XYZ file of C-alpha atoms in Angstrom:
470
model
C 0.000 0.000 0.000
C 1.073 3.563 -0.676
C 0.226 6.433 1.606
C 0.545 9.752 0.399
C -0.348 12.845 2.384
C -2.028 16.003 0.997
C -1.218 19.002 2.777
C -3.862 21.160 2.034
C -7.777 20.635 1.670
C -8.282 23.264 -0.827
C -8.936 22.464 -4.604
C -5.458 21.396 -5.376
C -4.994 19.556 -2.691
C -8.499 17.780 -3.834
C -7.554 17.509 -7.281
C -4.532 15.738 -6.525
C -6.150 13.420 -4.440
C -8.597 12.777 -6.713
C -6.205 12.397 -9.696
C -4.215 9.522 -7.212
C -7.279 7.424 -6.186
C -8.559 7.923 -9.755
C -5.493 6.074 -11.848
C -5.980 2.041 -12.067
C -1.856 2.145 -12.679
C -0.961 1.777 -8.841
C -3.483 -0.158 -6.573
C -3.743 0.151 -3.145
C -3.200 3.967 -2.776
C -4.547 5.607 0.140
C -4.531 9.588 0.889
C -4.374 11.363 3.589
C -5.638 15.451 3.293
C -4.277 17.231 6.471
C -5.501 20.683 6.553
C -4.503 23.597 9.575
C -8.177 24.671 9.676
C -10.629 21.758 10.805
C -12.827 23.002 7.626
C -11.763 21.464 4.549
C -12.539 23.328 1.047
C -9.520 26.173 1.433
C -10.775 28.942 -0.609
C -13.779 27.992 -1.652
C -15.006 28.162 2.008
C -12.637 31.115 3.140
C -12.037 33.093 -0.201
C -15.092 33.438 -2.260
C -17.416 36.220 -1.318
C -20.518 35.100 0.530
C -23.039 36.378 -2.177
C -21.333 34.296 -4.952
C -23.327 30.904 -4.205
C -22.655 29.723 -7.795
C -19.130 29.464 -7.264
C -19.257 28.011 -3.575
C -21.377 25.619 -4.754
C -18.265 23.619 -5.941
C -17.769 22.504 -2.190
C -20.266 20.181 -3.771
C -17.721 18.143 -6.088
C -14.800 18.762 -3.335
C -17.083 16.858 -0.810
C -17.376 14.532 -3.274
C -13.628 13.293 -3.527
C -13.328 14.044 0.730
C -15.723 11.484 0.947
C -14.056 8.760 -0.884
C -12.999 5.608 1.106
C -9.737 5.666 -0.088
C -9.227 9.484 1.209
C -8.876 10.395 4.822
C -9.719 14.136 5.642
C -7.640 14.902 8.885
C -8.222 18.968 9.926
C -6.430 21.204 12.501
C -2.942 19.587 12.015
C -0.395 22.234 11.389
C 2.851 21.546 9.113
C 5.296 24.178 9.123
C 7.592 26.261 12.474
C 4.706 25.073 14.595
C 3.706 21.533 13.802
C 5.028 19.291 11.851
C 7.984 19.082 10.043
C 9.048 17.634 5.683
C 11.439 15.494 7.378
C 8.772 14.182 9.951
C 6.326 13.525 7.639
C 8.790 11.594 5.388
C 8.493 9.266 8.191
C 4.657 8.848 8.045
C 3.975 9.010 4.896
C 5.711 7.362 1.204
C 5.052 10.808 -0.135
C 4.088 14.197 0.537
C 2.317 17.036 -1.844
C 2.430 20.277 -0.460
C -1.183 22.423 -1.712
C -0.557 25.077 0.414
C -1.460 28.186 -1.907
C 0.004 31.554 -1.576
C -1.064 33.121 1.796
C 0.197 36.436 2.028
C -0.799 39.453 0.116
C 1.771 41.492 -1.549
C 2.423 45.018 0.415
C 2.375 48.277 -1.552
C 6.122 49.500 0.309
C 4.775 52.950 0.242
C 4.520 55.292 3.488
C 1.921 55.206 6.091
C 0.843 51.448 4.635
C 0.711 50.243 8.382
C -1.381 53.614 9.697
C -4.268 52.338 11.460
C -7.057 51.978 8.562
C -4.753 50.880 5.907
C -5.151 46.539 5.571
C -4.330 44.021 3.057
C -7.937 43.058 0.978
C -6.303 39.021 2.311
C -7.322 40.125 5.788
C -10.934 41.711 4.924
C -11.586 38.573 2.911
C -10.765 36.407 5.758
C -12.592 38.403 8.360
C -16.135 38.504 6.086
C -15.279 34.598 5.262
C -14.922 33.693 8.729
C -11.518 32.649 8.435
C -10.729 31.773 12.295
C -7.461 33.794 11.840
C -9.607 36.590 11.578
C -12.049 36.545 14.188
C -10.418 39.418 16.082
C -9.598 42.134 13.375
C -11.750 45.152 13.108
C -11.988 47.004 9.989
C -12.673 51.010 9.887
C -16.285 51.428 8.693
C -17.337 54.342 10.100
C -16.081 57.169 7.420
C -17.853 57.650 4.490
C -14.651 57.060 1.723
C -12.823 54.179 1.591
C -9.793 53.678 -0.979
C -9.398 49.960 -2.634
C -5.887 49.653 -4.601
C -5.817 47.147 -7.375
C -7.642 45.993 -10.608
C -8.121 42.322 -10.368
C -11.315 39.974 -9.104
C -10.647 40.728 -5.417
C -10.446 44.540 -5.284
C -14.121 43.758 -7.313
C -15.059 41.682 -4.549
C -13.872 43.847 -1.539
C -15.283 46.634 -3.855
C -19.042 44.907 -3.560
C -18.976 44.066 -0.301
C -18.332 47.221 1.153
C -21.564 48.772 -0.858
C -23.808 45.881 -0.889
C -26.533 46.290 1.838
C -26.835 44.039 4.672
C -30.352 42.449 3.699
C -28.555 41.144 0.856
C -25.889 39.092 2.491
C -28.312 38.223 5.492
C -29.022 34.961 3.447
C -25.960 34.020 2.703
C -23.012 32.430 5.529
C -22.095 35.298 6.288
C -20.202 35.655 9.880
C -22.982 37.428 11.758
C -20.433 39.504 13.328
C -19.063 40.817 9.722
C -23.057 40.641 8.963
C -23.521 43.149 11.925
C -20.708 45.407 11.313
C -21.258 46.081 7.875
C -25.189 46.701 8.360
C -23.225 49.829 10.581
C -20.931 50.863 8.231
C -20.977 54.433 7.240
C -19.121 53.407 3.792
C -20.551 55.673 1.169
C -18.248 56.071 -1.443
C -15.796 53.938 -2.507
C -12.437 54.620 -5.319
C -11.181 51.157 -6.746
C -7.816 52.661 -8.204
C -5.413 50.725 -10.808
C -2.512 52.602 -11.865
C -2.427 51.261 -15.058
C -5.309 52.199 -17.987
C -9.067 49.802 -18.343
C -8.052 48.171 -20.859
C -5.211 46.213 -18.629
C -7.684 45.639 -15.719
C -7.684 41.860 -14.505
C -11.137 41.393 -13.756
C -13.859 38.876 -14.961
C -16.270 40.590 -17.082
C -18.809 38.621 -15.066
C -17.577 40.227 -11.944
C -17.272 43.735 -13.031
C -20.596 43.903 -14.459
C -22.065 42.574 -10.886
C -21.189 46.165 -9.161
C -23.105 47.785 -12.238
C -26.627 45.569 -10.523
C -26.214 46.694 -7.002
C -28.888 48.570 -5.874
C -28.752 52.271 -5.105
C -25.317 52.199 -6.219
C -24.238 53.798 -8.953
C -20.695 53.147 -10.881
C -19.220 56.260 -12.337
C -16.010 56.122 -14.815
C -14.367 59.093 -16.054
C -14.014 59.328 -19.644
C -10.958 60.808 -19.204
C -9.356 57.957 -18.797
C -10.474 56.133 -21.478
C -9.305 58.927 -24.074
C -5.680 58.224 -21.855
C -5.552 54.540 -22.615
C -4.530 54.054 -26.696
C -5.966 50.536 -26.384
C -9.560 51.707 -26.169
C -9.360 53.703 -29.328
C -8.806 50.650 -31.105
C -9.553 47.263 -29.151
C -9.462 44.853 -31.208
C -5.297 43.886 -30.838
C -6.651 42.995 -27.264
C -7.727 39.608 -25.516
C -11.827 38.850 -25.515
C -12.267 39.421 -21.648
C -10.178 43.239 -22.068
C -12.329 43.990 -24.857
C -15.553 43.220 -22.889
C -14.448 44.559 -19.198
C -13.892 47.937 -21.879
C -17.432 47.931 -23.273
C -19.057 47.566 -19.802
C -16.356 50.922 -18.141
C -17.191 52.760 -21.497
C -20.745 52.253 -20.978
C -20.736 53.706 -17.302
C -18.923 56.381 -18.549
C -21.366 57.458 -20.812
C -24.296 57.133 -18.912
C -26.274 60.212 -18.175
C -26.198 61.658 -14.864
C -28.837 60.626 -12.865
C -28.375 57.038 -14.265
C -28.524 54.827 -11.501
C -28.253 56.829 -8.642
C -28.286 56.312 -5.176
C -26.936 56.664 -1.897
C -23.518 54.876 -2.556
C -20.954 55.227 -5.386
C -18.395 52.688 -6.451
C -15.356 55.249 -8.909
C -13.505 53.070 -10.943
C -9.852 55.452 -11.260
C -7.064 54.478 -13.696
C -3.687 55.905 -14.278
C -3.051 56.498 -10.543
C -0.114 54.948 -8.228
C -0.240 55.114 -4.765
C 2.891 57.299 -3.141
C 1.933 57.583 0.153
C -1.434 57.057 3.074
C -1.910 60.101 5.070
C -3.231 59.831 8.479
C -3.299 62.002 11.048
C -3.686 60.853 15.011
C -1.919 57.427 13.759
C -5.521 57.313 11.650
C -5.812 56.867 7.824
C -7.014 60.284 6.439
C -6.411 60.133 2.676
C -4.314 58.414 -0.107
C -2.050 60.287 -1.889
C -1.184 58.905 -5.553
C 0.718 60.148 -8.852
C -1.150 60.739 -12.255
C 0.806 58.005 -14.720
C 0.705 57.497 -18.385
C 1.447 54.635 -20.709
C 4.602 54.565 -21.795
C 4.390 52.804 -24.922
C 5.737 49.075 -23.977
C 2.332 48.299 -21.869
C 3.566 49.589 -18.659
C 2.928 53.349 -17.111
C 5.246 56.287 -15.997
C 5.016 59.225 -13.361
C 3.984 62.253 -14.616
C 4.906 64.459 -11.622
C 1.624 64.969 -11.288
C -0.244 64.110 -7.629
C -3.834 63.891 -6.265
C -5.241 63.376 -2.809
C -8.091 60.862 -2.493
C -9.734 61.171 1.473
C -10.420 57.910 3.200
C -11.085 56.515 6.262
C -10.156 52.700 5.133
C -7.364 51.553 2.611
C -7.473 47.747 1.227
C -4.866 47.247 -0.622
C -5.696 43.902 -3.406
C -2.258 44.014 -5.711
C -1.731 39.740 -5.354
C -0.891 37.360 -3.131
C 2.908 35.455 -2.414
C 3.383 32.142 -1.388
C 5.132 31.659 2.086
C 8.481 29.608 3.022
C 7.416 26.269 4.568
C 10.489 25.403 6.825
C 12.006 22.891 5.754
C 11.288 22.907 2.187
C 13.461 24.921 -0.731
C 11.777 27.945 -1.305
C 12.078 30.701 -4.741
C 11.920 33.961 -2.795
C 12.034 35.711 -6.473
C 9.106 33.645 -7.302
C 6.918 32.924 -4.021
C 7.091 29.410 -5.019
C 8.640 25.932 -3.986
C 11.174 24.926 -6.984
C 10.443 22.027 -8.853
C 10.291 19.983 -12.550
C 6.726 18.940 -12.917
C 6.147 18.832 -9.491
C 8.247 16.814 -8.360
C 10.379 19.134 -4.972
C 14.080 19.847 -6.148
C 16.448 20.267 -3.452
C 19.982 21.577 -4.432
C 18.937 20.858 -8.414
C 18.095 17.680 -8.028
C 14.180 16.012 -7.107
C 13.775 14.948 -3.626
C 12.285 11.755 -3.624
C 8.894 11.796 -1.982
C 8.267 15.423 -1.969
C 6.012 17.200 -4.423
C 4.001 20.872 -4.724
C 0.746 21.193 -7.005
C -1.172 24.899 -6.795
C -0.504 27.776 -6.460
C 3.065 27.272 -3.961
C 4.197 24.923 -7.432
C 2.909 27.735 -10.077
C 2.220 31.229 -8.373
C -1.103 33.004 -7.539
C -1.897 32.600 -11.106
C -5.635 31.102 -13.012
C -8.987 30.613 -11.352
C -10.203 27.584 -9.467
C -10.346 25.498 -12.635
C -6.944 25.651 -12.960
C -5.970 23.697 -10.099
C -7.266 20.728 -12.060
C -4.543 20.037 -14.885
C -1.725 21.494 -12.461
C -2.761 18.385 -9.722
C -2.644 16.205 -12.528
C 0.249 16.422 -13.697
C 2.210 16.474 -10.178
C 0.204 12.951 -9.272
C 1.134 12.037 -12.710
C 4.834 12.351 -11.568
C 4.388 10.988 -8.275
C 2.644 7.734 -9.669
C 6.160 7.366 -12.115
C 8.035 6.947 -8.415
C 5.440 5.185 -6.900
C 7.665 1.884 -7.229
C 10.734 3.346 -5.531
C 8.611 5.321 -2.935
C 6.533 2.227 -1.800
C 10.299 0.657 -0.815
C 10.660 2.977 1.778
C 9.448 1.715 5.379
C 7.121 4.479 6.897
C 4.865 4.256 9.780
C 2.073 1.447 9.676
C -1.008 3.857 11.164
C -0.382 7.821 10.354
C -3.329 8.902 12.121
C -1.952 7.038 15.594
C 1.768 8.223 15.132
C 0.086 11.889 14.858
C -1.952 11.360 17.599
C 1.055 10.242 19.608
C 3.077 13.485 18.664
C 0.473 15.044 20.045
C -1.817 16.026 17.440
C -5.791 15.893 17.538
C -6.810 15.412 13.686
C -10.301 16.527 13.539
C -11.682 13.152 11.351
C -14.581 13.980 8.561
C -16.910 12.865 10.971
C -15.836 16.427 13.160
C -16.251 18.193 9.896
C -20.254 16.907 9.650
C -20.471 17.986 13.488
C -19.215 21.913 12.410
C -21.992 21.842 9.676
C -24.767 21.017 12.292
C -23.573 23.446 14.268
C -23.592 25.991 11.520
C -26.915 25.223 10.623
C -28.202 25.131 14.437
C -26.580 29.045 14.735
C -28.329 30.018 11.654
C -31.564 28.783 12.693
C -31.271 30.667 16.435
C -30.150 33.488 14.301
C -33.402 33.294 11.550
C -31.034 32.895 9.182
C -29.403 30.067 6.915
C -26.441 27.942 8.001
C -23.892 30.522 9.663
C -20.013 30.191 9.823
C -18.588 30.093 12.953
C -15.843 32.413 13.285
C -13.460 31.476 15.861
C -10.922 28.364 16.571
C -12.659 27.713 19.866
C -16.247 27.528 18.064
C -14.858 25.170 15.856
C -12.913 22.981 17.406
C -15.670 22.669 19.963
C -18.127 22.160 17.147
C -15.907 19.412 15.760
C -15.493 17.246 18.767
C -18.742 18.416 20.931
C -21.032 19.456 18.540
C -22.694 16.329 17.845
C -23.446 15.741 21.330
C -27.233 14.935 22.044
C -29.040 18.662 23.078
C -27.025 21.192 21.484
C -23.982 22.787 20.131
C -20.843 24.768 21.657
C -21.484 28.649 22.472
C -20.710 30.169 19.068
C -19.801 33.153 21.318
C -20.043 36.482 19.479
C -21.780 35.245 16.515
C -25.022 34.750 17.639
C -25.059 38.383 19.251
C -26.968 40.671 17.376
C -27.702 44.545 18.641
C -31.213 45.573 18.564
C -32.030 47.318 15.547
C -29.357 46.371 13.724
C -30.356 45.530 9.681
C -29.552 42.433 10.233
């Protein structure tokens, strides 16, 4: 028998799971998917926005392959400084594939990025996902501007959420403390800025025309910029989904004044790079950024010219990095592990047993979908060793030599118990099934929840201030 571990329950760490158990070239494989968070699902649970159902909906075919007999889902076990180590898990396991994405955002390296008010778009993501690691952070929604930096899908998504209205997310999972807190929030206006023109923007069409639907909010583009950008005189040198995300800006920037009005405005801005956040008090007060213009090879330069946008809340969405996992080679250029088709090269050479698939083999790069081929061809590898890794002795029962270093794998069984007790929160709450938010909810869910009588104290999610539009 082969066992492989997974490190990582998020789509690639799925998809290469699925694309072992799936081959009839090996028998006898069996796959372990450890995860740090007793949730499996990675971004799909804690990275798409709440009000995109279609898209979480693929938790659907991920449960699927979780619940395959030959697949072992085994939550809250840590790899890395804190838990376990490569070289420790060489001794449990035949092989190891490393899925553990890219988890930290890129920074801007401007002045005043760490002012109170000024947060990566990772961290607001996480906190409206209920991401446990985010349980405690508190986000600046009381001013009426707020400044989002980038032009991708996420500075859309941070973009939506801070103007959607509360009774819309109310049916969705929403944390009912991020529920709560943005029913408050005094966000009126918000400036998604790119410094480059809209013709280079990175979102989904799909996605930029969804902040065009929001009610009483209305999207305003300056023409200006599109007379800046030579690309939209003439679009048709550029890729289908530029030449679509340009008819849907050009359109709101010939709309007629009163055209969907309301009390909050999303301003798409191009052509501006952030120099500096102002603050005053140790408080975000505004974001200061240069005018820039292309400079004929596809990227921008500084005119010398400067403009002051005011803001009481900076997200910054410019990409994510992948993160050293000690004991593993690690590409600071690239934010990635090194490796030849997945297999782990150490020195040059590949390091038998140890693969990468996602986004810590490739870089924060494609959409979910993308995952698929990239697992496949790392388990492809992997299943060309499989001979010479089977020779190796590891231990006979994972789960028990984990348990005796001291680990408490939260089985699939714990991951059914958080569900119920989702669903019982949402029901006290008169909503849907609700996340829990914190590492103690969960971990009680997981091993108390399915108790007879009831479920753990969800703590601060169940609170809900009278009057609230919740």
């Amino acid at each position: 028998m082969l066992r492989v571990a997974v490190v990582g329950a998020g789509p690639s760490g799925v998809y290469t799971a699925q694309a072992l158990v799936g081959q009839n070239t090996v028998p006898g494989i069996r796959v372990d998917v450890l995860d740090r968070l007793p949730c499996p699902y990675g971004l799909v649970r804690y990275g798409v926005a709440p009000d995109h159902e279609k898209i979480k909906s693929l938790q659907g075919s991920l449960r699927t392959v979780l619940e395959d007999e030959r697949i072992t889902f085994l939550g809250d076990v840590e790899v890395g400084a804190r838990g376990l180590t490569p070289a420790r898990l060489l001794e449990l396991y035949h092989a190891v594939v490393y899925c553990v994405g890219a988890a930290r955002d890129r920074r801007l390296g401007v002045p005043g990025e760490d002012l109170d008010g000024s947060f990566s778009a990772t961290g607001f993501v996480s906190w409206y996902s209920a991401h446990p690691d985010a349980a405690s952070e508190r986000f600046g929604l009381d001013r009426p501007g707020a400044v989002v930096i980038g032009a991708g899908n996420v500075a859309v998504d941070v973009t939506r959420l801070l103007v959607r209205r509360a009774a819309e997310l109310r049916p969705t999972d929403i944390p009912q403390g991020a529920l709560t807190a943005l029913a408050a929030s005094g966000v009126r206006d918000v400036h998604m800025v790119a410094r480059r023109g809209p013709a280079q923007a990175r979102f989904t069409t799909k996605e930029l025309r969804e902040l065009g639907t929001l009610p009483g909010t209305r999207v305003l583009v300056d023409p200006a910029d599109l007379a800046a950008d030579p690309a939209c005189a003439d679009p048709s040198g550029l890729p289908a989904v530029n030449r679509r995300n340009l008819e849907v800006v050009r359109a709101w920037a010939t709309a007629a004044p009163g055209d969907g009005a309301g009390p909050r405005s999303v301003r798409l801005r191009f052509f501006l790079r952030p120099v500096e956040i102002l603050g005053t008090g140790g408080r975000v007060t505004a974001v200061r950024f240069e005018r820039t213009e292309p400079d004929g090879t596809g990227g921008v330069r500084g005119t010398g010219r400067y403009e002051e946008i005011a803001a009481g809340l900076v997200l910054r969405a410019v990409g994510y990095r992948g993160v050293p996992l000690p004991g593993l080679p690690f590409d600071a250029a690239r934010g990635t592990v090194p490796h030849a088709a997945g297999r782990v090269l150490r020195d040059g050479s590949a390091s038998p047993g140890e693969y990468v698939a996602g986004w810590i083999k490739r870089g924060p790069s494609g959409v979910i979908g993308t995952n698929r081929p990239c697992a496949k061809e790392t388990a492809a590898s992997l299943l060309a060793d499989a001979a010479a890794l089977a020779r190796r002795p590891v231990a006979p029962d994972p789960v028990a030599a984990l348990r005796a270093l001291g680990h408490e794998p939260v089985p699939w069984s714990g991951w059914l118990a958080i569900e119920r007790a989702e669903a019982a929160l949402g029901d006290a709450l008169g909503r849907g099934p609700v996340k829990i938010q914190d590492w103690e909810g969960l971990r009680g869910a997981a091993r108390e929840g399915d108790r007879p009588g009831g479920i753990p104290d969800p703590g601060s999610d169940i609170r809900n201030p009278a009057g609230s539009d919740v």
